[in-house]
mmCIF file of C-alpha atoms in Angstrom:
data_model
loop_
_atom_site.group_PDB
_atom_site.id
_atom_site.type_symbol
_atom_site.label_atom_id
_atom_site.label_comp_id
_atom_site.label_asym_id
_atom_site.label_seq_id
_atom_site.Cartn_x
_atom_site.Cartn_y
_atom_site.Cartn_z
ATOM 1 C CA MET A 1 -29.131 24.644 -1.552
ATOM 2 C CA LYS A 2 -25.258 23.216 -0.889
ATOM 3 C CA LYS A 3 -24.332 20.146 -1.586
ATOM 4 C CA HIS A 4 -23.410 17.559 0.889
ATOM 5 C CA VAL A 5 -19.795 16.148 1.606
ATOM 6 C CA VAL A 6 -19.195 13.277 3.967
ATOM 7 C CA LEU A 7 -15.466 13.015 5.218
ATOM 8 C CA TYR A 8 -14.132 10.336 7.228
ATOM 9 C CA LYS A 9 -11.145 11.335 7.434
ATOM 10 C CA LYS A 10 -9.521 14.608 9.286
ATOM 11 C CA LEU A 11 -8.288 17.628 6.953
ATOM 12 C CA SER A 12 -5.845 20.319 7.473
ATOM 13 C CA ALA A 13 -7.794 23.786 8.756
ATOM 14 C CA GLN A 14 -6.638 25.076 5.379
ATOM 15 C CA LEU A 15 -8.473 22.119 3.349
ATOM 16 C CA MET A 16 -11.568 21.984 5.835
ATOM 17 C CA GLU A 17 -11.931 25.630 4.782
ATOM 18 C CA ARG A 18 -12.001 24.827 1.320
ATOM 19 C CA LEU A 19 -14.356 22.471 1.469
ATOM 20 C CA GLN A 20 -16.893 24.207 3.915
ATOM 21 C CA ALA A 21 -16.692 27.192 1.579
ATOM 22 C CA GLN A 22 -18.715 25.778 -0.952
ATOM 23 C CA PHE A 23 -20.554 22.371 0.995
ATOM 24 C CA GLN A 24 -22.159 21.384 3.538
ATOM 25 C CA VAL A 25 -19.739 19.153 5.526
ATOM 26 C CA THR A 26 -19.923 16.330 7.659
ATOM 27 C CA LEU A 27 -16.649 15.064 9.159
ATOM 28 C CA ILE A 28 -16.923 11.636 11.056
ATOM 29 C CA GLU A 29 -13.779 11.737 13.445
ATOM 30 C CA ARG A 30 -13.394 7.739 13.665
ATOM 31 C CA LEU A 31 -14.679 4.663 12.135
ATOM 32 C CA ASP A 32 -15.540 2.754 15.045
ATOM 33 C CA ALA A 33 -18.780 1.407 15.307
ATOM 34 C CA GLN A 34 -20.224 4.950 16.209
ATOM 35 C CA GLY A 35 -18.666 6.539 13.270
ATOM 36 C CA LEU A 36 -19.755 4.117 11.135
ATOM 37 C CA ARG A 37 -23.322 4.499 12.330
ATOM 38 C CA GLN A 38 -22.864 7.912 12.002
ATOM 39 C CA LEU A 39 -21.784 7.461 8.034
ATOM 40 C CA ARG A 40 -24.835 5.651 7.346
ATOM 41 C CA ASP A 41 -27.151 7.904 8.588
ATOM 42 C CA ALA A 42 -24.861 11.169 6.437
ATOM 43 C CA LEU A 43 -25.150 8.818 2.944
ATOM 44 C CA PRO A 44 -28.983 9.225 2.210
ATOM 45 C CA SER A 45 -28.177 13.309 1.731
ATOM 46 C CA ALA A 46 -24.723 12.714 0.525
ATOM 47 C CA HIS A 47 -23.427 13.949 -2.866
ATOM 48 C CA ALA A 48 -19.507 12.976 -2.427
ATOM 49 C CA LEU A 49 -17.245 11.129 0.290
ATOM 50 C CA LEU A 50 -14.050 11.332 0.705
ATOM 51 C CA GLY A 51 -11.548 9.419 3.260
ATOM 52 C CA ALA A 52 -9.544 6.010 3.269
ATOM 53 C CA SER A 53 -9.461 2.597 4.959
ATOM 54 C CA ILE A 54 -12.986 1.351 4.863
ATOM 55 C CA LYS A 55 -14.699 -1.018 2.322
ATOM 56 C CA LEU A 56 -17.788 1.120 0.732
ATOM 57 C CA ASP A 57 -19.862 -2.098 -1.020
ATOM 58 C CA PRO A 58 -22.753 -1.923 -2.625
ATOM 59 C CA SER A 59 -25.099 -2.263 0.362
ATOM 60 C CA LEU A 60 -23.559 0.541 2.184
ATOM 61 C CA LEU A 61 -23.731 3.135 -0.777
ATOM 62 C CA ASP A 62 -27.352 1.993 -1.935
ATOM 63 C CA LEU A 63 -28.009 4.449 0.891
ATOM 64 C CA ALA A 64 -26.384 6.959 -1.234
ATOM 65 C CA PRO A 65 -29.275 7.774 -3.907
ATOM 66 C CA ASN A 66 -27.915 11.301 -4.531
ATOM 67 C CA LEU A 67 -24.057 10.293 -4.497
ATOM 68 C CA GLU A 68 -21.603 11.956 -7.643
ATOM 69 C CA ALA A 69 -18.269 11.179 -6.254
ATOM 70 C CA ILE A 70 -16.057 9.349 -4.116
ATOM 71 C CA ALA A 71 -12.448 10.679 -3.476
ATOM 72 C CA SER A 72 -10.283 8.024 -2.046
ATOM 73 C CA VAL A 73 -7.320 9.121 0.148
ATOM 74 C CA SER A 74 -5.313 6.297 -1.252
ATOM 75 C CA VAL A 75 -3.549 4.510 -4.856
ATOM 76 C CA GLY A 76 -4.880 1.195 -4.369
ATOM 77 C CA VAL A 77 -8.660 1.308 -4.834
ATOM 78 C CA ASP A 78 -9.665 -2.562 -3.850
ATOM 79 C CA ASN A 79 -12.249 -1.220 -0.998
ATOM 80 C CA TYR A 80 -14.406 -0.158 -4.217
ATOM 81 C CA ASP A 81 -16.736 -2.545 -6.417
ATOM 82 C CA ILE A 82 -15.773 -0.144 -9.624
ATOM 83 C CA ASP A 83 -18.436 -1.711 -12.053
ATOM 84 C CA TYR A 84 -21.236 -0.859 -9.644
ATOM 85 C CA LEU A 85 -19.897 3.101 -9.444
ATOM 86 C CA THR A 86 -19.546 2.852 -13.095
ATOM 87 C CA GLN A 87 -23.205 1.598 -13.703
ATOM 88 C CA ARG A 88 -24.528 4.065 -11.114
ATOM 89 C CA ARG A 89 -22.245 6.703 -12.872
ATOM 90 C CA ILE A 90 -20.341 7.309 -9.564
ATOM 91 C CA LEU A 91 -16.957 9.060 -10.124
ATOM 92 C CA LEU A 92 -14.305 7.031 -8.120
ATOM 93 C CA THR A 93 -10.601 9.302 -8.019
ATOM 94 C CA ASN A 94 -7.211 8.492 -6.236
ATOM 95 C CA THR A 95 -3.880 9.946 -5.319
ATOM 96 C CA PRO A 96 -1.328 8.496 -7.135
ATOM 97 C CA ASN A 97 2.169 9.586 -7.629
ATOM 98 C CA VAL A 98 2.159 11.981 -4.479
ATOM 99 C CA LEU A 99 3.016 8.932 -2.146
ATOM 100 C CA THR A 100 5.298 7.287 -4.623
ATOM 101 C CA GLU A 101 8.424 8.141 -3.353
ATOM 102 C CA THR A 102 7.401 7.933 0.308
ATOM 103 C CA THR A 103 6.290 3.985 -0.340
ATOM 104 C CA ALA A 104 9.373 3.211 -2.066
ATOM 105 C CA ASP A 105 11.556 4.869 0.793
ATOM 106 C CA THR A 106 9.375 2.517 3.010
ATOM 107 C CA GLY A 107 10.256 -0.425 1.022
ATOM 108 C CA PHE A 108 13.991 0.158 0.985
ATOM 109 C CA ALA A 109 13.880 0.697 4.672
ATOM 110 C CA LEU A 110 12.262 -2.702 5.434
ATOM 111 C CA ILE A 111 15.260 -4.245 3.139
ATOM 112 C CA LEU A 112 17.830 -2.788 4.943
ATOM 113 C CA ALA A 113 16.075 -3.435 8.493
ATOM 114 C CA THR A 114 15.406 -6.802 7.661
ATOM 115 C CA ALA A 115 18.612 -7.669 6.045
ATOM 116 C CA ARG A 116 20.860 -5.774 8.994
ATOM 117 C CA ARG A 117 18.532 -7.158 11.739
ATOM 118 C CA VAL A 118 18.495 -3.558 12.988
ATOM 119 C CA VAL A 119 14.808 -4.150 15.244
ATOM 120 C CA GLU A 120 16.225 -7.305 16.801
ATOM 121 C CA LEU A 121 19.240 -6.156 17.516
ATOM 122 C CA ALA A 122 18.295 -2.930 18.531
ATOM 123 C CA ASN A 123 15.760 -4.573 20.852
ATOM 124 C CA LEU A 124 18.919 -6.563 22.136
ATOM 125 C CA VAL A 125 20.558 -3.708 23.263
ATOM 126 C CA ARG A 126 17.598 -1.758 24.901
ATOM 127 C CA ALA A 127 16.952 -5.115 26.739
ATOM 128 C CA GLY A 128 20.636 -4.709 28.088
ATOM 129 C CA GLY A 129 21.891 -8.133 26.003
ATOM 130 C CA TRP A 130 24.852 -6.194 24.679
ATOM 131 C CA GLN A 131 27.495 -7.684 26.822
ATOM 132 C CA GLN A 132 30.064 -7.729 24.302
ATOM 133 C CA SER A 133 31.023 -7.663 20.666
ATOM 134 C CA ILE A 134 28.900 -9.409 18.274
ATOM 135 C CA GLY A 135 29.779 -12.464 16.810
ATOM 136 C CA PRO A 136 28.232 -14.480 13.564
ATOM 137 C CA ARG A 137 24.742 -15.706 15.145
ATOM 138 C CA HIS A 138 24.247 -11.652 15.251
ATOM 139 C CA PHE A 139 25.453 -11.454 11.823
ATOM 140 C CA GLY A 140 22.850 -9.687 9.023
ATOM 141 C CA SER A 141 23.418 -10.027 5.207
ATOM 142 C CA ASP A 142 24.664 -7.204 2.721
ATOM 143 C CA VAL A 143 22.187 -5.582 0.722
ATOM 144 C CA HIS A 144 24.760 -4.006 -2.060
ATOM 145 C CA GLY A 145 25.468 -5.726 -4.855
ATOM 146 C CA LYS A 146 22.373 -8.315 -4.338
ATOM 147 C CA THR A 147 19.772 -9.125 -6.406
ATOM 148 C CA LEU A 148 16.840 -7.025 -6.573
ATOM 149 C CA GLY A 149 13.449 -8.587 -7.600
ATOM 150 C CA ILE A 150 10.806 -6.526 -7.882
ATOM 151 C CA VAL A 151 6.605 -8.043 -8.582
ATOM 152 C CA GLY A 152 5.129 -5.011 -10.039
ATOM 153 C CA MET A 153 6.678 -2.524 -12.190
ATOM 154 C CA GLY A 154 4.723 0.540 -11.596
ATOM 155 C CA ARG A 155 5.076 4.147 -10.055
ATOM 156 C CA ILE A 156 6.585 2.476 -6.953
ATOM 157 C CA GLY A 157 8.232 -0.125 -8.582
ATOM 158 C CA GLU A 158 10.122 2.160 -10.380
ATOM 159 C CA ALA A 159 11.247 3.976 -7.644
ATOM 160 C CA LEU A 160 12.348 0.950 -5.475
ATOM 161 C CA ALA A 161 14.630 -0.146 -8.408
ATOM 162 C CA GLN A 162 15.750 3.516 -8.845
ATOM 163 C CA ARG A 163 16.929 3.095 -5.187
ATOM 164 C CA GLY A 164 18.347 -0.337 -5.611
ATOM 165 C CA HIS A 165 20.290 0.427 -9.009
ATOM 166 C CA PHE A 166 21.719 3.879 -8.328
ATOM 167 C CA GLY A 167 22.102 3.677 -4.523
ATOM 168 C CA PHE A 168 23.224 0.111 -3.924
ATOM 169 C CA GLY A 169 24.612 -1.273 -7.463
ATOM 170 C CA MET A 170 21.871 -3.835 -7.353
ATOM 171 C CA PRO A 171 20.955 -6.200 -10.448
ATOM 172 C CA VAL A 172 17.066 -5.648 -10.793
ATOM 173 C CA LEU A 173 14.826 -8.391 -12.142
ATOM 174 C CA TYR A 174 11.373 -7.749 -12.289
ATOM 175 C CA HIS A 175 7.871 -9.118 -13.493
ATOM 176 C CA SER A 176 4.839 -7.461 -14.642
ATOM 177 C CA HIS A 177 2.069 -7.653 -17.005
ATOM 178 C CA SER A 178 4.526 -6.665 -20.199
ATOM 179 C CA PRO A 179 8.113 -5.616 -20.689
ATOM 180 C CA LYS A 180 9.050 -1.913 -19.834
ATOM 181 C CA PRO A 181 12.096 -1.118 -21.901
ATOM 182 C CA ALA A 182 12.365 2.317 -20.634
ATOM 183 C CA VAL A 183 12.810 0.681 -16.895
ATOM 184 C CA GLU A 184 15.292 -1.868 -18.316
ATOM 185 C CA GLN A 185 17.258 1.063 -19.952
ATOM 186 C CA ARG A 186 17.313 3.464 -17.373
ATOM 187 C CA PHE A 187 18.066 0.754 -14.189
ATOM 188 C CA ASN A 188 19.380 -2.135 -16.139
ATOM 189 C CA ALA A 189 16.425 -4.001 -15.336
ATOM 190 C CA ARG A 190 15.780 -7.469 -16.715
ATOM 191 C CA TYR A 191 12.484 -8.922 -17.200
ATOM 192 C CA CYS A 192 11.429 -12.250 -16.437
ATOM 193 C CA ASP A 193 8.859 -14.467 -15.625
ATOM 194 C CA LEU A 194 7.639 -14.837 -11.458
ATOM 195 C CA ASP A 195 9.214 -18.316 -11.295
ATOM 196 C CA THR A 196 12.621 -16.939 -12.021
ATOM 197 C CA LEU A 197 12.365 -13.851 -10.087
ATOM 198 C CA LEU A 198 11.705 -15.974 -6.990
ATOM 199 C CA GLN A 199 14.033 -18.386 -7.584
ATOM 200 C CA GLN A 200 16.871 -15.559 -8.446
ATOM 201 C CA ALA A 201 16.176 -12.559 -6.556
ATOM 202 C CA ASP A 202 17.598 -12.054 -2.978
ATOM 203 C CA PHE A 203 15.004 -9.616 -2.085
ATOM 204 C CA ILE A 204 11.785 -10.185 -3.585
ATOM 205 C CA CYS A 205 9.632 -7.186 -3.152
ATOM 206 C CA LEU A 206 6.154 -6.769 -3.891
ATOM 207 C CA THR A 207 4.298 -3.342 -5.010
ATOM 208 C CA LEU A 208 1.493 -5.154 -7.276
ATOM 209 C CA PRO A 209 -2.007 -3.959 -6.596
ATOM 210 C CA LEU A 210 -4.364 -6.141 -5.046
ATOM 211 C CA THR A 211 -6.911 -7.503 -7.966
ATOM 212 C CA ALA A 212 -8.733 -10.861 -8.274
ATOM 213 C CA GLU A 213 -5.745 -11.916 -10.315
ATOM 214 C CA THR A 214 -3.074 -11.472 -7.476
ATOM 215 C CA GLU A 215 -4.797 -11.981 -4.590
ATOM 216 C CA GLY A 216 -3.175 -14.821 -3.029
ATOM 217 C CA LEU A 217 -0.301 -14.746 -5.871
ATOM 218 C CA ILE A 218 2.568 -15.914 -3.374
ATOM 219 C CA ASN A 219 1.625 -18.781 -2.198
ATOM 220 C CA ALA A 220 3.175 -21.891 -0.492
ATOM 221 C CA ARG A 221 4.331 -23.136 -3.985
ATOM 222 C CA ALA A 222 5.944 -19.193 -4.894
ATOM 223 C CA PHE A 223 7.807 -19.578 -1.101
ATOM 224 C CA ALA A 224 8.983 -22.938 -1.839
ATOM 225 C CA GLN A 225 10.778 -21.749 -4.850
ATOM 226 C CA MET A 226 12.953 -19.090 -3.088
ATOM 227 C CA ARG A 227 16.130 -19.833 -1.515
ATOM 228 C CA PRO A 228 16.921 -19.908 1.891
ATOM 229 C CA GLU A 229 19.014 -16.543 1.871
ATOM 230 C CA SER A 230 15.895 -14.988 0.352
ATOM 231 C CA ILE A 231 14.298 -11.758 1.856
ATOM 232 C CA PHE A 232 10.871 -11.355 1.652
ATOM 233 C CA ILE A 233 8.941 -7.721 1.209
ATOM 234 C CA ASN A 234 5.456 -6.591 0.953
ATOM 235 C CA ILE A 235 4.572 -2.734 0.506
ATOM 236 C CA ALA A 236 1.590 -3.908 -1.817
ATOM 237 C CA ARG A 237 -1.136 -5.547 -0.263
ATOM 238 C CA GLY A 238 -1.938 -8.078 2.749
ATOM 239 C CA LYS A 239 -4.284 -10.371 0.716
ATOM 240 C CA VAL A 240 -1.104 -10.818 -2.158
ATOM 241 C CA VAL A 241 0.157 -13.205 0.102
ATOM 242 C CA ASP A 242 -1.350 -16.585 1.513
ATOM 243 C CA GLU A 243 -0.145 -15.310 5.141
ATOM 244 C CA THR A 244 -0.144 -18.621 6.404
ATOM 245 C CA ALA A 245 2.224 -19.928 4.047
ATOM 246 C CA LEU A 246 4.469 -16.970 4.497
ATOM 247 C CA ILE A 247 4.664 -18.000 8.191
ATOM 248 C CA GLU A 248 5.235 -21.514 7.404
ATOM 249 C CA ALA A 249 8.264 -20.902 4.978
ATOM 250 C CA LEU A 250 9.767 -18.330 8.024
ATOM 251 C CA ARG A 251 9.306 -20.815 10.737
ATOM 252 C CA SER A 252 11.093 -24.136 8.141
ATOM 253 C CA GLY A 253 13.829 -21.776 7.472
ATOM 254 C CA GLN A 254 12.693 -21.905 3.571
ATOM 255 C CA ILE A 255 13.416 -17.577 3.668
ATOM 256 C CA ARG A 256 15.495 -15.861 5.815
ATOM 257 C CA GLY A 257 13.199 -13.110 7.050
ATOM 258 C CA ALA A 258 10.367 -10.678 6.075
ATOM 259 C CA GLY A 259 9.477 -7.021 5.910
ATOM 260 C CA LEU A 260 6.177 -6.101 5.946
ATOM 261 C CA ASP A 261 4.060 -3.109 5.747
ATOM 262 C CA VAL A 262 0.407 -4.416 5.080
ATOM 263 C CA PHE A 263 -1.285 -7.717 6.105
ATOM 264 C CA GLU A 264 -4.017 -9.875 5.283
ATOM 265 C CA ARG A 265 -6.123 -8.369 8.158
ATOM 266 C CA GLU A 266 -5.272 -4.985 9.338
ATOM 267 C CA PRO A 267 -4.578 -4.179 12.380
ATOM 268 C CA LEU A 268 -2.861 -7.272 12.882
ATOM 269 C CA ASP A 269 -3.913 -9.606 15.199
ATOM 270 C CA ALA A 270 -1.940 -9.350 18.934
ATOM 271 C CA ASP A 271 -1.568 -12.908 18.728
ATOM 272 C CA SER A 272 -0.151 -13.205 15.130
ATOM 273 C CA PRO A 273 2.601 -15.617 15.115
ATOM 274 C CA LEU A 274 4.647 -13.125 12.693
ATOM 275 C CA LEU A 275 5.243 -11.152 15.713
ATOM 276 C CA GLN A 276 6.836 -13.351 17.879
ATOM 277 C CA MET A 277 9.619 -13.997 15.158
ATOM 278 C CA ASP A 278 12.971 -12.288 15.361
ATOM 279 C CA ASN A 279 13.463 -12.463 11.372
ATOM 280 C CA VAL A 280 10.048 -10.552 10.771
ATOM 281 C CA VAL A 281 10.066 -6.319 10.833
ATOM 282 C CA ALA A 282 6.207 -5.687 11.082
ATOM 283 C CA THR A 283 5.371 -2.166 10.510
ATOM 284 C CA PRO A 284 1.691 -0.614 10.762
ATOM 285 C CA HIS A 285 0.880 0.438 6.991
ATOM 286 C CA ILE A 286 3.216 3.148 7.260
ATOM 287 C CA GLY A 287 3.859 3.176 3.275
ATOM 288 C CA SER A 288 2.647 6.840 2.759
ATOM 289 C CA ALA A 289 2.956 7.807 6.640
ATOM 290 C CA THR A 290 4.801 11.131 6.540
ATOM 291 C CA HIS A 291 3.406 14.753 7.603
ATOM 292 C CA GLU A 292 4.466 16.333 4.128
ATOM 293 C CA THR A 293 2.951 12.900 1.774
ATOM 294 C CA ARG A 294 -0.452 12.571 3.547
ATOM 295 C CA GLU A 295 -0.905 16.110 3.278
ATOM 296 C CA ALA A 296 -0.302 15.881 -0.378
ATOM 297 C CA MET A 297 -2.570 13.103 -0.712
ATOM 298 C CA ALA A 298 -5.448 15.023 1.118
ATOM 299 C CA ARG A 299 -4.830 17.923 -1.222
ATOM 300 C CA CYS A 300 -4.930 15.629 -4.325
ATOM 301 C CA ALA A 301 -8.391 14.534 -3.067
ATOM 302 C CA VAL A 302 -9.730 17.609 -2.113
ATOM 303 C CA GLU A 303 -9.151 18.745 -5.562
ATOM 304 C CA ASN A 304 -10.525 15.777 -7.249
ATOM 305 C CA LEU A 305 -13.663 16.063 -5.656
ATOM 306 C CA LEU A 306 -13.367 19.926 -6.266
ATOM 307 C CA ALA A 307 -13.678 19.062 -9.703
ATOM 308 C CA ALA A 308 -16.031 16.430 -9.963
ATOM 309 C CA LEU A 309 -18.728 18.262 -7.987
ATOM 310 C CA ALA A 310 -18.281 20.914 -10.358
ATOM 311 C CA GLY A 311 -18.922 19.034 -13.222
ATOM 312 C CA GLU A 312 -15.024 18.919 -14.512
ATOM 313 C CA ARG A 313 -13.591 15.503 -15.447
ATOM 314 C CA PRO A 314 -10.969 14.805 -12.243
ATOM 315 C CA LYS A 315 -7.144 14.596 -12.817
ATOM 316 C CA ASN A 316 -7.042 11.174 -11.294
ATOM 317 C CA LEU A 317 -10.477 9.631 -12.417
ATOM 318 C CA VAL A 318 -10.603 5.896 -11.747
ATOM 319 C CA ASN A 319 -13.853 4.760 -13.868
ATOM 320 C CA ALA A 320 -13.474 6.732 -16.892
ATOM 321 C CA GLY A 321 -16.497 4.769 -17.558
ATOM 322 C CA GLY A 322 -18.419 7.084 -14.952
ATOM 323 C CA TRP A 323 -17.885 9.864 -16.821
ATOM 324 C CA LYS A 324 -20.992 11.853 -18.133
ATOM 325 C CA GLY A 325 -18.638 14.445 -19.826
#
């Protein structure tokens, strides 16, 4: 009897064919109320799950006694209780590497758009407000030569540093769990504590994961250390930031602006004050949202799942303690 794989993410025809050739496949096309009911109904017979953007907590996964693997189509794993999965010997995999460059592109797009007020001024033109040459009240700020501060120096942090150092001649400051000599040598970067980075960087960019230690890391105290000309960029996770403190820092002029691809609550509430601020560029969590990258992520997730259900160690195994080999 074929094993049962439950998908809560659409795949390309080619990837679907690969799974359907070996497994019974259930596709849940939308994660609305009906889709969540379909997921709960499918869990008792499921051997593997593949998807993203939903929190799979123990109370839900307790409904899946046969579950062997979860292939997450993402890098972040904050939607999973890893200790619980490991205890049950359920393999959790993710999709690192394939979205590194694309997410770093998004980060730099937000740096440029926020510094040069691209969205605000494009809307001015669209609304017919461009009647004469713009003056100082519409000027932006330079990016080249400014100090780039990166909080979290993993793969995406390194890709962001590469763009800043080689493309824009930016001095690079970074803060992470420990110094990274190779990063310092390649990008002429300087390791420093978080307070120093917040005080000295012109652009403060978050690329770190959401954990118990990082949740709420950038709070009112952190914003108070930034300078009025600072621009804040978040391509990490929304909950790393105290959003109320961010809004107050923007309103008060404590910082110049913010480029945000992630938020405490997603989708962002329509009445969020962030949407009323000209000095905010807000995008709908598009870090990896290109045709090429999303297909590469899905392909990586499928390969992880195929390996796990074949009794092989997946290439991108998150919880090594769950491995039975």
